[in-house]
Each structure stands twice: as C-alpha cells, then as structure tokens.
Coordinates of C-alpha atoms in Angstrom, one line a residue:
Chain C
X1 CA 7.0 20.8 27.1
X2 CA 9.8 21.6 24.7
X3 CA 10.1 24.1 22.2
X4 CA 9.8 21.6 19.5
X5 CA 7.1 19.1 20.9
X6 CA 8.6 15.6 21.4
X7 CA 5.5 13.6 21.5
X8 CA 2.7 13.8 18.4
X9 CA -0.5 11.6 18.3
X10 CA -3.9 11.7 16.7
X11 CA -7.0 11.2 18.9
X12 CA -10.9 10.9 18.5
X13 CA -13.2 14.0 19.0
X14 CA -16.9 14.4 18.4
X15 CA -16.1 16.1 15.0
X16 CA -13.4 13.5 13.8
X17 CA -9.8 12.5 14.1
X18 CA -7.5 15.4 15.1
X19 CA -3.7 15.7 15.6
X20 CA -2.0 17.1 18.4
X21 CA 1.1 17.0 20.7
X22 CA 1.6 16.0 24.3
X23 CA 2.5 18.6 26.9
X24 CA 2.8 17.1 30.6
X25 CA -0.6 15.4 31.0
X26 CA -2.9 17.1 28.1
X27 CA -2.9 16.8 24.5
X28 CA -2.7 20.3 22.6
X29 CA -4.6 20.0 19.6
X30 CA -3.3 21.5 16.4
X31 CA -4.5 23.1 13.2
X32 CA -2.5 22.2 10.1
X33 CA 0.2 19.4 9.4
X34 CA 2.1 18.1 11.9
X35 CA 4.8 17.2 9.2
X36 CA 4.8 20.9 8.0
X37 CA 3.2 23.8 9.0
X38 CA 0.9 23.7 12.3
X39 CA -0.3 25.9 15.1
X40 CA -1.7 25.0 18.6
X41 CA -5.6 25.2 18.0
X42 CA -8.4 24.7 20.7
X43 CA -8.4 23.7 24.3
X44 CA -5.8 21.1 25.7
X45 CA -7.6 17.8 26.4
X46 CA -6.5 15.4 29.2
X47 CA -4.3 12.7 27.7
X48 CA -5.4 9.9 30.1
X49 CA -8.9 10.1 29.0
X50 CA -8.4 10.4 25.2
X51 CA -9.2 7.9 22.7
X52 CA -6.0 7.6 20.9
X53 CA -6.1 6.9 17.0
X54 CA -3.2 5.6 14.9
X55 CA -0.8 8.3 15.3
X56 CA -0.5 8.4 11.3
X57 CA -2.0 6.7 8.3
X58 CA 0.9 6.2 5.9
X59 CA 0.4 7.2 2.1
X60 CA 2.8 3.9 1.6
X61 CA 3.3 1.8 4.3
X62 CA 6.6 -0.2 3.7
X63 CA 7.8 -3.1 5.9
X64 CA 11.2 -4.6 6.0
X65 CA 11.9 -8.2 5.8
X66 CA 14.1 -10.6 8.2
X67 CA 16.2 -8.0 10.0
X68 CA 17.2 -9.3 13.2
X69 CA 19.7 -12.3 13.7
X70 CA 17.5 -14.0 16.3
X71 CA 14.3 -13.7 14.1
X72 CA 16.2 -15.0 11.5
X73 CA 17.3 -18.2 13.0
X74 CA 13.7 -18.9 14.3
X75 CA 12.1 -18.2 11.2
X76 CA 14.2 -20.9 9.4
X77 CA 13.5 -23.4 12.2
X78 CA 10.0 -22.6 12.0
X79 CA 9.7 -23.2 8.2
X80 CA 12.3 -26.0 8.1
X81 CA 15.0 -23.8 6.3
X82 CA 18.6 -23.8 6.5
X83 CA 19.8 -20.6 8.5
X84 CA 21.8 -19.0 5.6
X85 CA 18.6 -19.3 3.3
X86 CA 16.9 -16.7 5.7
X87 CA 19.7 -14.5 6.4
X88 CA 19.0 -11.3 4.2
X89 CA 21.6 -10.4 1.5
X90 CA 20.2 -6.7 0.8
X91 CA 17.8 -4.6 2.3
X92 CA 14.6 -5.4 0.5
X93 CA 11.5 -3.5 1.4
X94 CA 8.0 -5.1 1.1
X95 CA 4.6 -3.5 1.8
X96 CA 1.8 -3.7 4.4
X97 CA -1.7 -2.3 3.7
X98 CA -3.3 0.7 5.1
X99 CA -6.7 -1.4 5.4
X100 CA -5.2 -3.4 8.2
X101 CA -4.3 -0.4 10.4
X102 CA -5.9 0.0 14.0
X103 CA -4.9 2.1 17.0
X104 CA -4.1 1.6 20.6
X105 CA -6.8 -0.5 22.5
X106 CA -8.5 -1.4 19.3
X107 CA -9.3 -5.2 19.2
X108 CA -7.3 -7.3 16.6
X109 CA -9.9 -9.5 15.4
X110 CA -9.1 -13.3 14.6
X111 CA -11.1 -14.0 11.3
X112 CA -13.3 -16.9 11.7
X113 CA -11.3 -19.2 9.7
X114 CA -7.7 -18.2 10.6
X115 CA -5.5 -21.3 10.9
X116 CA -3.9 -21.7 14.4
X117 CA -0.5 -20.3 15.1
X118 CA -1.2 -16.4 15.0
X119 CA 1.6 -14.5 16.1
X120 CA 2.8 -11.0 17.3
X121 CA 5.7 -9.2 15.8
X122 CA 7.0 -6.4 17.6
X123 CA 8.4 -3.8 15.4
X124 CA 9.9 -0.2 15.4
X125 CA 8.1 2.0 13.1
X126 CA 9.9 4.8 11.4
X127 CA 7.7 8.1 10.2
X128 CA 9.1 9.9 7.4
X129 CA 9.0 13.7 7.9
X130 CA 10.4 14.9 4.8
X131 CA 10.2 14.0 1.2
X132 CA 13.3 12.0 0.2
X133 CA 15.0 10.4 -2.8
X134 CA 18.5 9.2 -3.3
X135 CA 19.1 9.7 0.4
X136 CA 22.9 9.1 1.6
X137 CA 23.9 7.1 4.8
X138 CA 24.8 10.5 5.9
X139 CA 21.5 12.5 5.5
X140 CA 18.9 9.6 5.8
X141 CA 18.1 10.0 9.4
X142 CA 17.2 13.8 8.6
X143 CA 14.3 12.6 6.8
X144 CA 12.7 10.9 9.7
X145 CA 10.1 12.6 11.9
X146 CA 10.0 10.3 14.8
X147 CA 9.4 6.8 16.0
X148 CA 6.3 4.5 17.1
X149 CA 5.4 1.0 17.6
X150 CA 3.9 -1.5 15.0
X151 CA 2.6 -5.0 15.9
X152 CA 3.0 -6.8 12.5
X153 CA 0.3 -9.8 13.2
X154 CA 1.2 -12.7 11.1
X155 CA -1.1 -15.6 10.5
X156 CA 1.6 -18.2 9.9
X157 CA -0.8 -20.9 8.5
X158 CA -1.7 -18.5 5.5
X159 CA 2.0 -17.1 5.2
X160 CA 3.3 -19.5 3.1
X161 CA -0.1 -21.0 1.7
X162 CA -0.9 -17.7 -0.2
X163 CA 1.3 -16.3 -3.0
X164 CA 1.3 -12.7 -1.2
X165 CA 0.7 -11.6 2.5
X166 CA -2.7 -10.4 1.8
X167 CA -4.4 -12.7 4.3
X168 CA -1.5 -13.7 6.7
X169 CA -0.4 -10.0 7.4
X170 CA -3.0 -7.7 6.0
X171 CA -6.3 -9.2 7.2
X172 CA -8.5 -6.3 8.8
X173 CA -6.9 -5.1 12.4
X174 CA -3.7 -6.9 11.8
X175 CA -1.8 -3.8 12.0
X176 CA -1.8 -2.1 15.2
X177 CA 0.0 1.2 15.2
X178 CA 0.9 3.4 18.1
X179 CA 0.3 4.9 20.8
X180 CA 2.1 8.1 19.6
X181 CA 5.1 9.5 17.8
X182 CA 8.2 10.2 19.5
X183 CA 10.6 12.5 17.9
X184 CA 13.3 12.7 21.0
X185 CA 14.5 9.0 20.6
X186 CA 18.0 7.6 21.3
X187 CA 17.9 4.6 18.9
X188 CA 20.8 2.5 20.7
X189 CA 18.7 3.1 24.2
X190 CA 15.8 1.5 22.9
X191 CA 14.4 -2.0 24.3
X192 CA 11.6 -3.8 22.8
X193 CA 9.6 -6.0 25.3
X194 CA 6.5 -8.2 24.3
X195 CA 3.9 -9.3 26.7
X196 CA 0.9 -11.3 26.6
X197 CA -1.8 -11.1 29.2
X198 CA 1.0 -9.3 31.1
X199 CA 3.8 -12.0 31.2
X200 CA 7.0 -11.0 29.4
X201 CA 7.4 -13.3 26.3
X202 CA 10.2 -11.7 24.6
X203 CA 12.7 -8.6 25.0
X204 CA 15.4 -7.5 22.5
X205 CA 17.5 -4.2 21.9
X206 CA 15.7 -2.5 19.4
X207 CA 18.2 -1.0 17.2
X208 CA 20.2 -4.5 17.0
X209 CA 19.2 -4.7 13.1
X210 CA 20.7 -6.5 10.5
X211 CA 20.5 -3.5 8.2
X212 CA 20.1 -0.1 9.9
X213 CA 17.2 2.5 9.2
X214 CA 19.6 4.4 7.2
X215 CA 20.5 1.2 4.9
X216 CA 17.0 0.9 4.5
X217 CA 16.3 4.7 3.3
X218 CA 19.2 4.7 1.2
X219 CA 18.4 1.4 -0.4
X220 CA 14.8 2.3 -1.0
X221 CA 15.3 6.0 -2.0
X222 CA 17.5 4.8 -5.0
X223 CA 14.2 4.0 -6.6
X224 CA 11.5 5.1 -4.6
X225 CA 10.6 8.6 -3.2
X226 CA 9.5 8.4 0.5
X227 CA 6.9 11.3 1.4
X228 CA 5.6 12.8 4.9
X229 CA 3.5 10.4 6.8
X230 CA 5.2 7.3 5.1
X231 CA 5.8 4.5 7.6
X232 CA 8.7 1.8 7.5
X233 CA 8.4 -1.2 10.2
X234 CA 11.8 -2.5 10.8
X235 CA 11.2 -6.2 11.5
X236 CA 11.3 -8.2 14.9
X237 CA 13.7 -10.3 16.6
X238 CA 13.5 -13.5 18.6
X239 CA 10.3 -15.8 19.0
X240 CA 7.2 -14.2 18.0
X241 CA 4.6 -15.3 20.6
X242 CA 1.2 -16.8 19.9
X243 CA -1.9 -14.9 20.4
X244 CA -5.4 -16.4 21.0
X245 CA -9.0 -14.8 21.4
X246 CA -9.2 -13.5 24.7
X247 CA -5.4 -12.5 25.1
X248 CA -4.3 -8.7 25.5
X249 CA -0.8 -8.2 23.6
X250 CA 1.2 -5.4 24.7
X251 CA 4.3 -4.1 22.9
X252 CA 6.6 -1.8 24.7
X253 CA 9.6 -0.2 23.5
X254 CA 11.0 1.7 26.3
X255 CA 11.9 5.1 25.1
X256 CA 9.0 5.4 22.8
X257 CA 5.6 4.0 24.6
X258 CA 3.4 1.0 25.0
X259 CA 1.1 -0.3 22.4
X260 CA -1.5 -2.6 23.7
X261 CA -4.5 -4.3 22.0
X262 CA -6.8 -7.1 23.0
X263 CA -7.6 -9.9 20.6
X264 CA -10.9 -11.2 19.5
X265 CA -12.4 -14.0 17.5
X266 CA -14.8 -12.7 14.6
X267 CA -18.2 -12.9 15.4
X268 CA -20.1 -15.6 13.7
Chain I
X1 CA -24.7 15.4 -19.5
X2 CA -26.5 13.0 -17.5
X3 CA -28.2 13.5 -14.2
X4 CA -25.4 11.1 -12.7
X5 CA -22.0 12.2 -14.2
X6 CA -20.5 9.7 -16.2
X7 CA -16.9 10.6 -16.3
X8 CA -15.0 11.6 -13.1
X9 CA -11.5 13.0 -13.0
X10 CA -8.9 15.3 -11.2
X11 CA -7.2 18.0 -12.8
X12 CA -4.4 20.6 -11.8
X13 CA -5.2 24.1 -10.9
X14 CA -3.1 26.9 -9.5
X15 CA -4.8 26.3 -6.2
X16 CA -3.7 22.4 -6.1
X17 CA -5.5 19.4 -7.4
X18 CA -9.4 19.5 -7.8
X19 CA -12.0 16.8 -8.5
X20 CA -14.4 17.3 -11.3
X21 CA -16.8 15.7 -13.7
X22 CA -16.9 16.0 -17.5
X23 CA -19.9 17.6 -19.2
X24 CA -19.7 17.9 -22.9
X25 CA -16.2 19.5 -23.8
X26 CA -15.7 21.0 -20.1
X27 CA -14.5 19.9 -16.6
X28 CA -17.4 20.9 -13.9
X29 CA -15.2 21.4 -10.7
X30 CA -16.8 19.9 -7.5
X31 CA -16.5 20.5 -3.9
X32 CA -16.9 17.8 -1.5
X33 CA -16.3 14.2 -2.2
X34 CA -16.9 12.5 -5.5
X35 CA -17.7 9.2 -3.7
X36 CA -20.1 10.9 -1.3
X37 CA -21.6 14.3 -1.0
X38 CA -20.6 16.7 -3.6
X39 CA -21.9 19.9 -5.4
X40 CA -20.5 21.6 -8.4
X41 CA -18.3 24.7 -7.4
X42 CA -16.8 27.1 -9.8
X43 CA -16.6 27.7 -13.2
X44 CA -16.2 24.9 -15.8
X45 CA -12.9 24.4 -17.3
X46 CA -11.9 23.4 -21.0
X47 CA -11.3 19.4 -20.9
X48 CA -8.9 20.0 -23.8
X49 CA -6.3 22.1 -22.3
X50 CA -6.7 20.9 -18.5
X51 CA -3.8 19.0 -17.0
X52 CA -5.2 15.7 -15.9
X53 CA -4.0 14.1 -12.8
X54 CA -4.4 10.5 -11.7
X55 CA -8.3 10.4 -11.1
X56 CA -7.8 8.7 -7.5
X57 CA -5.3 8.2 -4.8
X58 CA -6.2 5.0 -3.6
X59 CA -5.9 4.5 0.2
X60 CA -5.0 1.0 -0.5
X61 CA -3.8 -0.2 -4.1
X62 CA -4.7 -3.8 -4.9
X63 CA -3.4 -5.9 -7.8
X64 CA -4.7 -9.1 -9.0
X65 CA -2.2 -11.8 -10.1
X66 CA -1.9 -13.6 -13.4
X67 CA -6.0 -13.5 -14.5
X68 CA -5.9 -14.0 -18.1
X69 CA -5.2 -17.2 -19.9
X70 CA -2.9 -15.9 -22.5
X71 CA -0.8 -13.9 -20.0
X72 CA -0.8 -17.1 -18.1
X73 CA 0.7 -18.9 -21.0
X74 CA 3.2 -16.2 -22.0
X75 CA 4.2 -15.5 -18.4
X76 CA 5.1 -19.3 -18.0
X77 CA 7.1 -19.3 -21.4
X78 CA 9.1 -16.3 -20.2
X79 CA 9.8 -17.6 -16.8
X80 CA 10.5 -21.4 -18.3
X81 CA 7.4 -22.9 -16.1
X82 CA 4.9 -25.5 -16.7
X83 CA 1.6 -23.6 -17.9
X84 CA -0.5 -25.3 -15.1
X85 CA 2.3 -23.9 -12.6
X86 CA 1.0 -20.2 -13.4
X87 CA -2.6 -20.8 -13.9
X88 CA -4.1 -19.2 -10.5
X89 CA -6.4 -21.7 -8.4
X90 CA -7.9 -18.7 -6.4
X91 CA -8.6 -14.9 -6.8
X92 CA -5.4 -13.7 -4.6
X93 CA -4.8 -10.1 -4.3
X94 CA -1.5 -8.5 -3.9
X95 CA -0.5 -4.8 -3.6
X96 CA 1.0 -1.8 -5.4
X97 CA 2.5 1.2 -4.0
X98 CA 0.8 4.8 -3.6
X99 CA 4.2 6.3 -4.2
X100 CA 4.5 4.9 -7.8
X101 CA 1.3 6.4 -9.3
X102 CA 1.6 9.1 -11.9
X103 CA -1.2 10.5 -14.0
X104 CA -1.9 10.6 -17.9
X105 CA 0.8 12.1 -19.6
X106 CA 3.4 12.2 -16.9
X107 CA 6.9 10.4 -17.9
X108 CA 7.7 6.8 -17.0
X109 CA 11.3 7.2 -15.7
X110 CA 13.6 4.2 -16.2
X111 CA 15.9 4.2 -13.3
X112 CA 19.6 4.4 -14.2
X113 CA 20.5 0.7 -13.6
X114 CA 16.9 -1.1 -14.5
X115 CA 17.9 -4.5 -16.2
X116 CA 16.5 -4.7 -19.9
X117 CA 13.3 -5.9 -20.5
X118 CA 10.7 -3.5 -18.9
X119 CA 7.3 -4.3 -20.0
X120 CA 3.8 -2.7 -20.2
X121 CA 0.9 -4.5 -18.6
X122 CA -2.6 -3.0 -19.7
X123 CA -5.2 -3.5 -16.8
X124 CA -8.4 -2.5 -16.2
X125 CA -8.6 -0.6 -12.7
X126 CA -11.8 -0.9 -10.6
X127 CA -12.3 2.0 -8.5
X128 CA -14.4 1.4 -5.3
X129 CA -17.3 3.6 -4.3
X130 CA -18.5 2.1 -1.1
X131 CA -17.4 0.6 1.8
X132 CA -17.7 -3.2 1.7
X133 CA -16.8 -6.3 4.1
X134 CA -18.4 -9.8 3.3
X135 CA -19.5 -9.0 -0.3
X136 CA -21.5 -11.4 -2.1
X137 CA -21.3 -12.2 -6.0
X138 CA -25.0 -11.0 -6.2
X139 CA -24.1 -7.5 -4.4
X140 CA -20.2 -7.3 -5.1
X141 CA -20.4 -4.9 -8.1
X142 CA -22.8 -2.5 -6.1
X143 CA -19.7 -1.4 -4.5
X144 CA -18.0 -0.2 -7.5
X145 CA -17.7 3.6 -8.6
X146 CA -16.4 3.0 -11.6
X147 CA -13.6 2.1 -14.1
X148 CA -10.4 3.4 -15.2
X149 CA -6.9 2.4 -16.9
X150 CA -3.7 1.2 -15.1
X151 CA -0.4 0.6 -16.7
X152 CA 1.3 -2.0 -14.3
X153 CA 4.8 -1.1 -15.6
X154 CA 6.9 -4.3 -14.7
X155 CA 10.9 -4.5 -14.7
X156 CA 11.4 -8.2 -15.6
X157 CA 15.0 -8.5 -14.4
X158 CA 14.1 -7.1 -11.2
X159 CA 10.6 -9.6 -10.8
X160 CA 12.3 -12.5 -9.8
X161 CA 15.5 -11.4 -8.3
X162 CA 13.8 -9.4 -5.7
X163 CA 12.0 -11.0 -2.7
X164 CA 9.1 -8.5 -3.4
X165 CA 8.0 -6.5 -6.2
X166 CA 9.2 -3.2 -4.5
X167 CA 11.4 -2.4 -7.5
X168 CA 10.2 -4.4 -10.4
X169 CA 6.5 -3.0 -10.2
X170 CA 6.7 -0.1 -7.6
X171 CA 9.7 2.1 -8.8
X172 CA 8.8 5.9 -8.9
X173 CA 6.5 6.3 -11.9
X174 CA 5.7 2.6 -12.7
X175 CA 2.1 3.1 -12.2
X176 CA 0.5 5.3 -14.4
X177 CA -3.3 5.7 -13.9
X178 CA -6.0 7.4 -15.7
X179 CA -7.2 9.4 -17.5
X180 CA -10.6 9.3 -15.8
X181 CA -13.1 7.0 -14.0
X182 CA -16.1 6.2 -15.9
X183 CA -19.2 4.8 -14.4
X184 CA -21.5 3.8 -17.2
X185 CA -19.4 1.0 -18.4
X186 CA -20.5 -2.1 -20.1
X187 CA -17.7 -4.6 -18.9
X188 CA -18.7 -7.4 -21.7
X189 CA -18.2 -4.7 -24.5
X190 CA -14.6 -3.5 -23.3
X191 CA -11.6 -3.9 -25.5
X192 CA -8.2 -3.4 -24.3
X193 CA -5.5 -2.2 -26.8
X194 CA -1.7 -1.5 -26.3
X195 CA 0.2 0.8 -28.4
X196 CA 4.0 1.5 -28.4
X197 CA 4.8 4.6 -30.6
X198 CA 1.4 4.2 -32.2
X199 CA 1.7 0.7 -33.1
X200 CA -0.9 -1.6 -31.9
X201 CA 1.2 -4.5 -29.9
X202 CA -1.6 -6.5 -28.1
X203 CA -5.4 -6.4 -28.0
X204 CA -7.9 -8.4 -25.7
X205 CA -11.4 -8.2 -24.3
X206 CA -11.1 -6.8 -21.0
X207 CA -13.5 -8.8 -19.2
X208 CA -12.4 -12.3 -20.3
X209 CA -10.8 -12.7 -16.8
X210 CA -10.1 -15.8 -15.3
X211 CA -11.7 -14.5 -11.9
X212 CA -14.1 -11.8 -12.3
X213 CA -14.3 -8.5 -10.6
X214 CA -17.0 -10.0 -8.4
X215 CA -15.1 -13.1 -7.5
X216 CA -12.1 -10.9 -6.5
X217 CA -14.4 -8.5 -4.3
X218 CA -16.0 -11.5 -2.6
X219 CA -12.8 -13.3 -2.0
X220 CA -10.9 -10.0 -0.7
X221 CA -13.8 -8.7 1.4
X222 CA -14.0 -12.1 3.4
X223 CA -10.7 -10.8 5.2
X224 CA -10.5 -7.2 4.1
X225 CA -12.7 -4.1 4.3
X226 CA -12.8 -2.0 0.9
X227 CA -13.2 1.5 1.2
X228 CA -14.1 4.2 -1.3
X229 CA -11.5 5.3 -3.5
X230 CA -9.6 1.9 -3.3
X231 CA -8.5 0.5 -6.6
X232 CA -8.0 -2.9 -7.6
X233 CA -6.0 -3.6 -10.9
X234 CA -7.4 -6.8 -12.6
X235 CA -4.3 -8.2 -14.5
X236 CA -3.4 -8.2 -18.4
X237 CA -3.6 -10.6 -21.2
X238 CA -1.3 -11.7 -24.0
X239 CA 2.3 -10.4 -24.2
X240 CA 3.2 -7.0 -22.6
X241 CA 5.3 -5.6 -25.0
X242 CA 8.9 -4.1 -24.0
X243 CA 9.3 -0.2 -23.6
X244 CA 12.4 1.8 -23.8
X245 CA 13.6 5.5 -23.4
X246 CA 12.2 7.6 -26.1
X247 CA 8.7 5.5 -26.6
X248 CA 5.5 6.7 -26.0
X249 CA 3.0 4.0 -24.5
X250 CA -0.7 4.1 -24.9
X251 CA -3.3 1.9 -23.3
X252 CA -6.7 2.4 -24.8
X253 CA -9.8 0.6 -23.2
X254 CA -12.8 1.2 -25.6
X255 CA -15.5 2.2 -23.6
X256 CA -13.4 3.9 -20.6
X257 CA -10.5 6.0 -22.8
X258 CA -7.1 6.5 -23.3
X259 CA -4.0 6.4 -21.1
X260 CA -0.7 7.5 -22.8
X261 CA 2.7 8.2 -21.1
X262 CA 6.1 8.9 -22.7
X263 CA 9.0 6.8 -21.3
X264 CA 12.4 8.8 -20.4
X265 CA 15.6 7.4 -18.9
X266 CA 16.6 8.7 -15.3
X267 CA 18.8 11.6 -15.4
X268 CA 22.4 11.0 -14.5

C-alpha cells in the first residue's frame, strides 16, 4: 500500500454501492469523493469475494473515433471504404450513454433482434480527476485521475443502418467498464489483449494511438469543460473479434487489470 | 396548491443546489428524491427571487432527430437536400451531453471561433419518472414525470463539418434547460414560441410531432432502459432563429413556462 492508493473501485454492499481502494488483498471502503476529499471508513472487505461495480459512472461519457492505424485499415476494409477515408484528420470526440454501462462479470445481453456480427472493441478508458477547460499539451494529463478498461461492444449491422449509434453501441449492457481505476500507470508500457473463451484474438500496444490522450483533452477542452468522473474511451486497434451468446469475452490491459464479461441472448 | 405538486424545480442555496416544488408564490424545499420518496423540508423560499438551476441533470440526455414537418423542410432547404431525404422513417434517438447544460438566465457563451449561424432550437423536454424497458404505446406516458423546455442551441457551421455533434450542439452552455418541470400538462394544448430580444420569431403547436413521445419511448425502450431523471428533447419546428452575442433568447411553451437566456461572446 502506497501513501496515495493506486487502485480505486466501486463495489456492492447490502447498503448499496460503495467506493474504496485496494490495499493488499482487501478493499478499504471510503467516505467522501474519490476525486476529492475522502477518508477510509469502515472495515476492509476481501477483494477476492467482493462484487465489483463499474468503477465510475461518468457524468459525460466520451468516445474517440478511429484512433489506431490497424483499426483504421480494418474498418475501411469492412465497410468497403478507401483507407484514407477512415483516417482521422483531427481528434473529434463522440459520446456513449450512461444507460449502457455494466460492471465486471455482468452479462452482455444481445437484443433478440440484433443483426449478426456483434464485435468487441477493447479500449483504454481515461478517467478525469480535475475540472478542466482550455488544457494545454503540457498540462492535459495533470487532469487525469487514472485509467480503466472499456469494452465498446458494437453491433455492426446497426452501425451504418442507424443515423446515430443508439442501438449499435448503446443498447443496454453494451458498455462494460472496469474492473478498477489504476492511477500509477506507465502508458507506454501498456499492452491490450482481447480473449474470447480464453483464446487470444487480438493484441496491441495500448498507447500507439493516432491522437494521444493529451491531444484529445486539448481539442475537447477548447469547447467543453471536463469534470471529475468523466470518462474518455480511446478507441481500439486491429480486428474487433465477434462475440456470440455463450461466449466469455475478456479484455486485459497489462498494467491495469482484466475486464471479463459473459455474453447472453436476451430472454424471449 | 394541489395534493400532488404540479411544478418542480431546483434552485441555488448557500448550501448548494436543492430541489423543491412551487406552492403559490413560494418554493417548498424537499428532502429526498423528487422522482421517489420526498418530504417538505425547511422554510419556503420566495419564487420571484430564487436563482433557478436546470430542473434536472439527466443521467442520459436523449435527443430526437428531425421530428416536425416544418423543420424537416427548412433543414432540407438549408443543407440543399431533397425534402424526402430529411423525412425520418423511424423514431431514432441521439444524444446530448450533460456537460453542455445550463439553467434559466445563465448566459449562452459563443466560442471565440464559432462559425456564423448559431441557431436556437426550441424543444419540449420530456422528463422520465419511472424505470422503463419494453414500454408499449398504451403505457409509455405512464413513465413520464413531467415536461420542461430545452434550447438545443446549434452551430450550423460545425454541424456538417464534424463527424459528430460534439461542437455544434454540445459546446459548453449550448443546452439551456428549464425553468421547471410541469407535471399537469395537456400536450395537445401546448404552443411553443421563440422570441429573440422580445420579437416573436417562430411559433408552433408543440405536440404536432412526426413521431409522438410514446412512439419514441416505445422504440427506445426496446433496446434501452430509461431511468428517473432521463430527459428526451423532442425536436423543433419551423425556422430556427439565429442568435448573436448581445441577444436574449426566450422560449415560451404555453402551458409549461418560459426559458430565457442571454447570449455572450466568449471572453478572449
């Protein structure tokens, strides 16, 4: 355990959701605000048996567009576009919905009429810790609290059929987030791996982005105020593996943790 | 004053934001949750001198696409499209950002480099009161708590330049909301009026939508769970008036209230 705790999370208790930090094999519950004033409060809870919740519910949930060279090429091929058509010219942000968020081990539920080809997008999720407008490249990362993992589940059949991403990316349960927020992270050492039913399907260096986290924060905060708890998911690389009911999808970011969720069909 | 209060709002106090309801010329503060269990708590406050806040901060902030015949035609003309290109085929929802919300009388601040042609879109805002999935046309409106007013401020110059609406519709201060939530509303009697500097610029019957509120709730909740406090803005009709720094824009929905905001240029 360090003086400033490294790993922060939310977990279920009989009295509702609580926040805490990891100390050894335990969770130390806190009172107050993990982004502001807090104090340890109550008995530690064993980490191994706790039911973890999404580590943060973002006031606004931001999503980068295509932000890795490999995914840029595969997305172009998949939709029959020229490669230079999908290459992003500027850091342009989009949105995901709070309504779609689930936590670690919660099932991703495929809607009854979802078209074939639902894919996993493994993404680094940046959690904002300090209010921020007109950030600079030099100070942008000072406003970051830490990092977690997002699965930007995407129903490709709906993605171009709909005017927005409301079904393709924001159907209930399509945004797993977790397992926790890690603060002490060496971005350049992170490696993202995607496993379906335990088989490694994709792997990439997490920080090999087209536009960096700082690039995005600078571009966004020219017009938008970021606040503590806001989340920015940074895009994915390579091929996004397909998932089907009965699968278990696991995203590991070496240096952060593991986010794993079963996949189910919607009950009739 | 009725047994079930009709008008609900949030207002500023020295201790922070509070919720309450209107009784005569006063606000009665409450403890608890306006969408659930609450009780009057503390001395009434004069309504006339209270500083009103956005009446709700939606967990997810939904926005209908083009949803009125008149706006469908003007949007097509403005962007040089065929009228049948802009006519919506299905109720398809989009999103707005919590970060952009301001309350009554707060200034709409035009970013320093915003392109010309920033427009007002006067919209009915539906506030959800009960958790809701797989709603039917018969029960959809049972999940509505009440109605308020939104100004879906839109920078047209950014609207087609950007991949998403992040700057055009979600720049800081671009989503005025208020002044309060009215529960006892006759939808078919509502009339929306837009005034700039006191001049009436547009007027339309608020409920003359292409897809009704119930149509939208049914379509959305096939895939998405709505929760108390979620807001759906229903689109606008007619011509969306331009605004400039120094203007005051007022949206009146007869039967709900008046949402008025000054317009400023961003400080250099």
